């Protein structure tokens, strides 16, 4: 091989490397926050209003309940409705309300306390008041507050958290909101060391002794609490009656409920706590026929969500409009009215 061929080959090699690096840099500059689900061939033969529509669902942390339910729901809308679907990993409730309000997602999971907090903050900023941009597609299941500690921690009650290191959930999450309110109602706001972790991070921090307690707001069972209960000597502490009463005085949407002992390994008794409803939200001006079809498919194929998480078994169409704070979207309301009439006939 002569010198000219060597020089030419080297130049081509350098050019290819430069082009490749340039393309790689460009790819790295483009964020990809939405995971798109491949579109299977729709099972329904007749066209539906969802056919070819883009539906993005704002979910939550991958270790929570919103994420697997969002994945399953996206697959349902793609398989049966022919929609182009995507899911978005988020910090959950509060971020989801903002994404849906800004129409960066068609659907999102959120707790009622987070929705109410966001709506109140938004209305306080705007004079005169404007109607909410959010509607509910349906109420879902309840989130239960878990206050998890290890048995060797010596923590037996909420009062014992004084001076302790507590995992509060991610900053800006519904878990953080609930945790702050519980500590405030228990007069512990300034007497604790707060750490802001995702569910999986809080679980590991509790396991490693980095924190003394972790607060989770989640459907039952929470995967990380289940893992902790199996790996370490874990227990949950109850929310006292006085704290529940104070919370309900300020925020009526918090309900007194119990986490059954059978939910997690080694629990000796039911755990008294507070719970708050989850809602599948959308924006107000989503076309009525789309909202109707999304609601209809949700309930028609609800059993397919059961495999994603046991919390889906709590979802009941007859309770869809209760304790949800927001009005139902007109398309969703139409579906529930039709269902009610069919049951009456």
mmCIF file of C-alpha atoms in Angstrom, residues 6-289:
data_model
loop_
_atom_site.group_PDB
_atom_site.id
_atom_site.type_symbol
_atom_site.label_atom_id
_atom_site.label_comp_id
_atom_site.label_asym_id
_atom_site.label_seq_id
_atom_site.Cartn_x
_atom_site.Cartn_y
_atom_site.Cartn_z
ATOM 1 C CA UNK A 6 -2.432 5.508 3.756
ATOM 2 C CA UNK A 7 -3.035 9.248 4.007
ATOM 3 C CA UNK A 8 -6.440 8.968 2.305
ATOM 4 C CA UNK A 9 -7.517 6.135 4.582
ATOM 5 C CA UNK A 10 -6.402 7.999 7.673
ATOM 6 C CA UNK A 11 -8.298 11.105 6.594
ATOM 7 C CA UNK A 12 -11.477 9.113 6.013
ATOM 8 C CA UNK A 13 -11.116 7.450 9.393
ATOM 9 C CA UNK A 14 -10.715 10.813 11.153
ATOM 10 C CA UNK A 15 -13.721 12.199 9.259
ATOM 11 C CA UNK A 16 -15.892 9.253 10.290
ATOM 12 C CA UNK A 17 -14.854 9.641 13.915
ATOM 13 C CA UNK A 18 -15.624 13.379 13.829
ATOM 14 C CA UNK A 19 -19.049 12.821 12.253
ATOM 15 C CA UNK A 20 -19.837 10.047 14.698
ATOM 16 C CA UNK A 21 -18.867 12.190 17.674
ATOM 17 C CA UNK A 22 -20.897 15.089 16.338
ATOM 18 C CA UNK A 23 -23.978 12.912 15.937
ATOM 19 C CA UNK A 24 -23.495 11.424 19.379
ATOM 20 C CA UNK A 25 -23.254 14.894 20.899
ATOM 21 C CA UNK A 26 -26.469 15.936 19.160
ATOM 22 C CA UNK A 27 -28.265 12.847 20.410
ATOM 23 C CA UNK A 28 -27.141 13.579 23.970
ATOM 24 C CA UNK A 29 -28.522 17.106 23.750
ATOM 25 C CA UNK A 30 -32.061 15.856 23.055
ATOM 26 C CA UNK A 31 -33.903 14.762 26.223
ATOM 27 C CA UNK A 32 -36.302 11.852 25.994
ATOM 28 C CA UNK A 33 -38.666 12.217 28.960
ATOM 29 C CA UNK A 34 -41.499 10.171 27.448
ATOM 30 C CA UNK A 35 -41.275 6.412 27.001
ATOM 31 C CA UNK A 36 -43.293 5.537 23.917
ATOM 32 C CA UNK A 37 -45.058 2.203 23.776
ATOM 33 C CA UNK A 38 -45.016 0.270 20.508
ATOM 34 C CA UNK A 39 -48.392 0.313 18.821
ATOM 35 C CA UNK A 40 -49.791 -3.205 18.546
ATOM 36 C CA UNK A 41 -52.475 -4.054 16.070
ATOM 37 C CA UNK A 42 -55.738 -2.905 17.723
ATOM 38 C CA UNK A 43 -57.982 -5.766 18.766
ATOM 39 C CA UNK A 44 -61.169 -3.840 18.018
ATOM 40 C CA UNK A 45 -62.048 -3.960 14.332
ATOM 41 C CA UNK A 46 -64.271 -0.880 14.330
ATOM 42 C CA UNK A 47 -62.504 2.502 14.524
ATOM 43 C CA UNK A 48 -62.621 4.350 17.852
ATOM 44 C CA UNK A 49 -61.999 8.021 18.684
ATOM 45 C CA UNK A 50 -58.622 6.973 20.149
ATOM 46 C CA UNK A 51 -57.331 5.525 16.883
ATOM 47 C CA UNK A 52 -54.084 7.287 15.985
ATOM 48 C CA UNK A 53 -54.360 9.770 18.858
ATOM 49 C CA UNK A 54 -51.314 10.560 21.013
ATOM 50 C CA UNK A 55 -51.892 9.851 24.713
ATOM 51 C CA UNK A 56 -49.127 10.545 27.241
ATOM 52 C CA UNK A 57 -49.603 9.419 30.847
ATOM 53 C CA UNK A 58 -47.671 11.102 33.689
ATOM 54 C CA UNK A 59 -46.877 8.392 36.247
ATOM 55 C CA UNK A 60 -44.337 8.539 39.080
ATOM 56 C CA UNK A 61 -41.213 6.914 40.490
ATOM 57 C CA UNK A 62 -40.527 3.460 39.063
ATOM 58 C CA UNK A 63 -40.714 1.955 42.562
ATOM 59 C CA UNK A 64 -44.211 3.310 43.263
ATOM 60 C CA UNK A 65 -47.688 2.221 42.194
ATOM 61 C CA UNK A 66 -48.346 4.905 39.565
ATOM 62 C CA UNK A 67 -45.582 3.649 37.286
ATOM 63 C CA UNK A 68 -46.745 0.041 36.736
ATOM 64 C CA UNK A 69 -50.390 1.131 36.491
ATOM 65 C CA UNK A 70 -49.459 3.819 33.973
ATOM 66 C CA UNK A 71 -47.515 1.305 31.897
ATOM 67 C CA UNK A 72 -50.434 -1.121 31.894
ATOM 68 C CA UNK A 73 -52.948 1.618 31.071
ATOM 69 C CA UNK A 74 -50.844 2.867 28.179
ATOM 70 C CA UNK A 75 -50.705 -0.660 26.784
ATOM 71 C CA UNK A 76 -54.486 -0.978 27.141
ATOM 72 C CA UNK A 77 -55.181 2.231 25.209
ATOM 73 C CA UNK A 78 -52.761 1.177 22.508
ATOM 74 C CA UNK A 79 -54.001 -2.393 22.192
ATOM 75 C CA UNK A 80 -57.730 -1.787 22.319
ATOM 76 C CA UNK A 81 -58.084 1.799 21.157
ATOM 77 C CA UNK A 82 -55.252 2.068 18.653
ATOM 78 C CA UNK A 83 -53.769 5.132 20.376
ATOM 79 C CA UNK A 84 -50.108 6.102 20.210
ATOM 80 C CA UNK A 85 -49.222 5.985 23.908
ATOM 81 C CA UNK A 86 -46.322 7.050 26.072
ATOM 82 C CA UNK A 87 -45.561 7.205 29.783
ATOM 83 C CA UNK A 88 -43.527 9.729 31.690
ATOM 84 C CA UNK A 89 -41.532 9.040 34.874
ATOM 85 C CA UNK A 90 -42.109 11.922 37.305
ATOM 86 C CA UNK A 91 -42.024 12.912 40.960
ATOM 87 C CA UNK A 92 -45.699 11.905 40.947
ATOM 88 C CA UNK A 93 -48.741 13.870 42.087
ATOM 89 C CA UNK A 94 -47.674 17.513 42.186
ATOM 90 C CA UNK A 95 -45.557 17.329 39.048
ATOM 91 C CA UNK A 96 -48.314 15.392 37.298
ATOM 92 C CA UNK A 97 -50.918 18.080 37.979
ATOM 93 C CA UNK A 98 -48.603 20.649 36.413
ATOM 94 C CA UNK A 99 -47.820 18.502 33.387
ATOM 95 C CA UNK A 100 -51.501 17.873 32.697
ATOM 96 C CA UNK A 101 -52.459 21.500 33.284
ATOM 97 C CA UNK A 102 -49.760 22.548 30.786
ATOM 98 C CA UNK A 103 -50.963 19.857 28.349
ATOM 99 C CA UNK A 104 -47.618 18.095 28.374
ATOM 100 C CA UNK A 105 -49.554 14.949 29.273
ATOM 101 C CA UNK A 106 -53.143 13.978 28.520
ATOM 102 C CA UNK A 107 -53.514 11.945 31.704
ATOM 103 C CA UNK A 108 -51.814 11.857 35.081
ATOM 104 C CA UNK A 109 -52.083 10.151 38.448
ATOM 105 C CA UNK A 110 -52.430 12.402 41.500
ATOM 106 C CA UNK A 111 -53.613 12.335 45.089
ATOM 107 C CA UNK A 112 -56.444 14.628 46.132
ATOM 108 C CA UNK A 113 -54.317 16.480 48.700
ATOM 109 C CA UNK A 114 -51.746 17.361 46.024
ATOM 110 C CA UNK A 115 -54.470 18.445 43.589
ATOM 111 C CA UNK A 116 -56.135 20.638 46.212
ATOM 112 C CA UNK A 117 -52.821 22.175 47.261
ATOM 113 C CA UNK A 118 -51.878 23.017 43.677
ATOM 114 C CA UNK A 119 -55.324 24.375 42.825
ATOM 115 C CA UNK A 120 -55.347 26.543 45.952
ATOM 116 C CA UNK A 121 -51.872 27.922 45.235
ATOM 117 C CA UNK A 122 -52.790 28.656 41.624
ATOM 118 C CA UNK A 123 -56.052 30.400 42.496
ATOM 119 C CA UNK A 124 -54.250 32.552 45.068
ATOM 120 C CA UNK A 125 -51.957 33.840 42.310
ATOM 121 C CA UNK A 126 -54.742 34.817 39.909
ATOM 122 C CA UNK A 127 -57.234 37.631 40.349
ATOM 123 C CA UNK A 128 -59.952 37.405 39.279
ATOM 124 C CA UNK A 129 -60.207 33.672 39.802
ATOM 125 C CA UNK A 130 -60.231 31.497 36.703
ATOM 126 C CA UNK A 131 -61.881 28.074 36.396
ATOM 127 C CA UNK A 132 -59.654 25.087 37.060
ATOM 128 C CA UNK A 133 -57.922 23.662 34.013
ATOM 129 C CA UNK A 134 -58.119 20.165 35.492
ATOM 130 C CA UNK A 135 -60.874 17.563 35.513
ATOM 131 C CA UNK A 136 -61.090 14.016 36.782
ATOM 132 C CA UNK A 137 -61.469 11.079 34.463
ATOM 133 C CA UNK A 138 -62.132 8.807 37.427
ATOM 134 C CA UNK A 139 -61.353 8.299 41.070
ATOM 135 C CA UNK A 140 -59.010 5.383 41.701
ATOM 136 C CA UNK A 141 -57.783 3.685 44.882
ATOM 137 C CA UNK A 142 -56.564 5.129 48.196
ATOM 138 C CA UNK A 143 -53.022 6.034 49.161
ATOM 139 C CA UNK A 144 -52.225 5.010 52.720
ATOM 140 C CA UNK A 145 -49.617 6.803 54.795
ATOM 141 C CA UNK A 146 -46.907 4.373 55.909
ATOM 142 C CA UNK A 147 -44.477 5.460 58.634
ATOM 143 C CA UNK A 148 -41.844 2.743 58.480
ATOM 144 C CA UNK A 149 -39.170 2.088 61.117
ATOM 145 C CA UNK A 150 -36.970 -0.836 62.067
ATOM 146 C CA UNK A 151 -37.804 -2.654 65.284
ATOM 147 C CA UNK A 152 -34.295 -2.036 66.628
ATOM 148 C CA UNK A 153 -34.769 1.744 66.249
ATOM 149 C CA UNK A 154 -36.679 1.996 69.528
ATOM 150 C CA UNK A 155 -39.356 4.079 67.779
ATOM 151 C CA UNK A 156 -42.830 2.990 68.840
ATOM 152 C CA UNK A 157 -44.964 6.087 68.263
ATOM 153 C CA UNK A 158 -45.100 9.286 66.254
ATOM 154 C CA UNK A 159 -43.864 11.208 69.304
ATOM 155 C CA UNK A 160 -40.686 9.092 69.278
ATOM 156 C CA UNK A 161 -39.689 10.718 65.974
ATOM 157 C CA UNK A 162 -38.492 13.805 67.877
ATOM 158 C CA UNK A 163 -34.902 14.504 66.821
ATOM 159 C CA UNK A 164 -34.882 11.594 64.362
ATOM 160 C CA UNK A 165 -33.814 11.428 60.709
ATOM 161 C CA UNK A 166 -36.889 11.012 58.519
ATOM 162 C CA UNK A 167 -37.279 10.226 54.825
ATOM 163 C CA UNK A 168 -39.977 12.609 53.601
ATOM 164 C CA UNK A 169 -40.318 11.548 49.966
ATOM 165 C CA UNK A 170 -38.958 13.508 46.987
ATOM 166 C CA UNK A 171 -39.113 17.303 47.124
ATOM 167 C CA UNK A 172 -42.302 18.482 45.454
ATOM 168 C CA UNK A 173 -44.056 15.121 45.764
ATOM 169 C CA UNK A 174 -47.419 14.253 47.270
ATOM 170 C CA UNK A 175 -45.581 12.140 49.849
ATOM 171 C CA UNK A 176 -43.613 15.176 51.009
ATOM 172 C CA UNK A 177 -46.844 17.174 51.278
ATOM 173 C CA UNK A 178 -48.563 14.526 53.432
ATOM 174 C CA UNK A 179 -45.452 13.955 55.551
ATOM 175 C CA UNK A 180 -45.044 17.667 56.290
ATOM 176 C CA UNK A 181 -48.694 17.957 57.291
ATOM 177 C CA UNK A 182 -48.502 14.964 59.620
ATOM 178 C CA UNK A 183 -45.413 16.321 61.372
ATOM 179 C CA UNK A 184 -47.045 19.737 61.636
ATOM 180 C CA UNK A 185 -50.221 18.282 63.151
ATOM 181 C CA UNK A 186 -48.059 16.327 65.613
ATOM 182 C CA UNK A 187 -46.041 19.480 66.476
ATOM 183 C CA UNK A 188 -42.826 17.873 65.215
ATOM 184 C CA UNK A 189 -42.075 20.152 62.264
ATOM 185 C CA UNK A 190 -38.939 21.725 63.756
ATOM 186 C CA UNK A 191 -37.829 18.752 65.836
ATOM 187 C CA UNK A 192 -36.765 16.338 63.092
ATOM 188 C CA UNK A 193 -34.007 15.980 60.508
ATOM 189 C CA UNK A 194 -35.647 15.756 57.093
ATOM 190 C CA UNK A 195 -34.227 13.877 54.130
ATOM 191 C CA UNK A 196 -35.818 13.914 50.685
ATOM 192 C CA UNK A 197 -35.566 10.557 48.942
ATOM 193 C CA UNK A 198 -37.465 8.580 46.348
ATOM 194 C CA UNK A 199 -39.222 5.468 47.643
ATOM 195 C CA UNK A 200 -36.357 3.204 46.602
ATOM 196 C CA UNK A 201 -33.733 5.564 48.050
ATOM 197 C CA UNK A 202 -35.643 5.874 51.332
ATOM 198 C CA UNK A 203 -35.962 2.111 51.514
ATOM 199 C CA UNK A 204 -32.215 1.646 51.087
ATOM 200 C CA UNK A 205 -31.412 4.476 53.518
ATOM 201 C CA UNK A 206 -33.602 2.863 56.176
ATOM 202 C CA UNK A 207 -31.997 -0.502 55.502
ATOM 203 C CA UNK A 208 -28.499 1.027 55.842
ATOM 204 C CA UNK A 209 -29.290 3.042 58.966
ATOM 205 C CA UNK A 210 -28.869 6.393 57.211
ATOM 206 C CA UNK A 211 -32.357 7.438 58.381
ATOM 207 C CA UNK A 212 -34.462 6.339 61.336
ATOM 208 C CA UNK A 213 -37.882 6.421 59.669
ATOM 209 C CA UNK A 214 -39.343 6.711 56.183
ATOM 210 C CA UNK A 215 -42.760 8.008 55.201
ATOM 211 C CA UNK A 216 -44.481 6.560 52.146
ATOM 212 C CA UNK A 217 -47.804 7.625 50.622
ATOM 213 C CA UNK A 218 -48.844 4.669 48.532
ATOM 214 C CA UNK A 219 -51.461 2.169 47.521
ATOM 215 C CA UNK A 220 -51.357 -1.250 49.154
ATOM 216 C CA UNK A 221 -48.977 -2.936 49.111
ATOM 217 C CA UNK A 222 -46.022 -0.623 48.488
ATOM 218 C CA UNK A 223 -43.256 -2.622 46.759
ATOM 219 C CA UNK A 224 -40.424 -1.038 48.763
ATOM 220 C CA UNK A 225 -42.163 -1.523 52.097
ATOM 221 C CA UNK A 226 -42.825 -5.149 51.122
ATOM 222 C CA UNK A 227 -39.139 -5.609 50.333
ATOM 223 C CA UNK A 228 -38.103 -4.003 53.618
ATOM 224 C CA UNK A 229 -40.540 -6.144 55.582
ATOM 225 C CA UNK A 230 -38.991 -9.262 54.078
ATOM 226 C CA UNK A 231 -35.348 -8.142 54.428
ATOM 227 C CA UNK A 232 -35.230 -6.443 57.821
ATOM 228 C CA UNK A 233 -37.216 -6.434 61.037
ATOM 229 C CA UNK A 234 -39.601 -3.674 59.984
ATOM 230 C CA UNK A 235 -42.679 -2.245 61.623
ATOM 231 C CA UNK A 236 -45.138 0.552 60.885
ATOM 232 C CA UNK A 237 -46.248 3.088 63.478
ATOM 233 C CA UNK A 238 -49.792 4.373 63.728
ATOM 234 C CA UNK A 239 -50.965 7.945 63.279
ATOM 235 C CA UNK A 240 -52.564 8.959 66.612
ATOM 236 C CA UNK A 241 -56.257 9.814 66.785
ATOM 237 C CA UNK A 242 -55.464 13.397 67.841
ATOM 238 C CA UNK A 243 -53.300 13.926 64.760
ATOM 239 C CA UNK A 244 -55.927 12.423 62.463
ATOM 240 C CA UNK A 245 -58.580 14.709 63.970
ATOM 241 C CA UNK A 246 -56.404 17.789 63.444
ATOM 242 C CA UNK A 247 -55.621 16.811 59.857
ATOM 243 C CA UNK A 248 -59.290 16.244 59.069
ATOM 244 C CA UNK A 249 -60.179 19.603 60.594
ATOM 245 C CA UNK A 250 -57.861 21.350 58.143
ATOM 246 C CA UNK A 251 -58.098 18.951 55.205
ATOM 247 C CA UNK A 252 -61.414 17.058 55.097
ATOM 248 C CA UNK A 253 -60.296 14.805 52.234
ATOM 249 C CA UNK A 254 -58.004 12.830 54.570
ATOM 250 C CA UNK A 255 -59.827 9.735 55.771
ATOM 251 C CA UNK A 256 -59.098 7.526 58.743
ATOM 252 C CA UNK A 257 -58.206 4.035 57.523
ATOM 253 C CA UNK A 258 -56.181 0.997 58.561
ATOM 254 C CA UNK A 259 -53.381 -0.907 56.875
ATOM 255 C CA UNK A 260 -54.325 -4.575 57.448
ATOM 256 C CA UNK A 261 -51.694 -6.627 59.256
ATOM 257 C CA UNK A 262 -51.713 -9.160 56.415
ATOM 258 C CA UNK A 263 -50.429 -6.520 53.965
ATOM 259 C CA UNK A 264 -46.783 -6.863 55.021
ATOM 260 C CA UNK A 265 -44.680 -9.595 56.588
ATOM 261 C CA UNK A 266 -44.271 -9.578 60.369
ATOM 262 C CA UNK A 267 -46.918 -6.926 61.121
ATOM 263 C CA UNK A 268 -48.558 -7.936 64.392
ATOM 264 C CA UNK A 269 -51.726 -5.846 64.065
ATOM 265 C CA UNK A 270 -53.594 -3.429 61.813
ATOM 266 C CA UNK A 271 -52.026 0.037 61.580
ATOM 267 C CA UNK A 272 -54.252 3.089 62.070
ATOM 268 C CA UNK A 273 -53.356 5.823 59.600
ATOM 269 C CA UNK A 274 -54.766 8.341 57.134
ATOM 270 C CA UNK A 275 -55.559 7.743 53.501
ATOM 271 C CA UNK A 276 -56.296 9.965 50.529
ATOM 272 C CA UNK A 277 -57.963 9.164 47.206
ATOM 273 C CA UNK A 278 -55.997 8.905 43.981
ATOM 274 C CA UNK A 279 -57.444 10.415 40.820
ATOM 275 C CA UNK A 280 -56.757 9.976 37.121
ATOM 276 C CA UNK A 281 -56.733 13.573 35.910
ATOM 277 C CA UNK A 282 -56.955 15.240 32.516
ATOM 278 C CA UNK A 283 -57.302 18.785 31.204
ATOM 279 C CA UNK A 284 -60.681 20.444 30.901
ATOM 280 C CA UNK A 285 -60.715 20.961 27.134
ATOM 281 C CA UNK A 286 -59.765 17.421 26.167
ATOM 282 C CA UNK A 287 -62.385 16.548 23.520
ATOM 283 C CA UNK A 288 -65.464 14.968 25.062
ATOM 284 C CA UNK A 289 -65.441 11.930 22.783
#
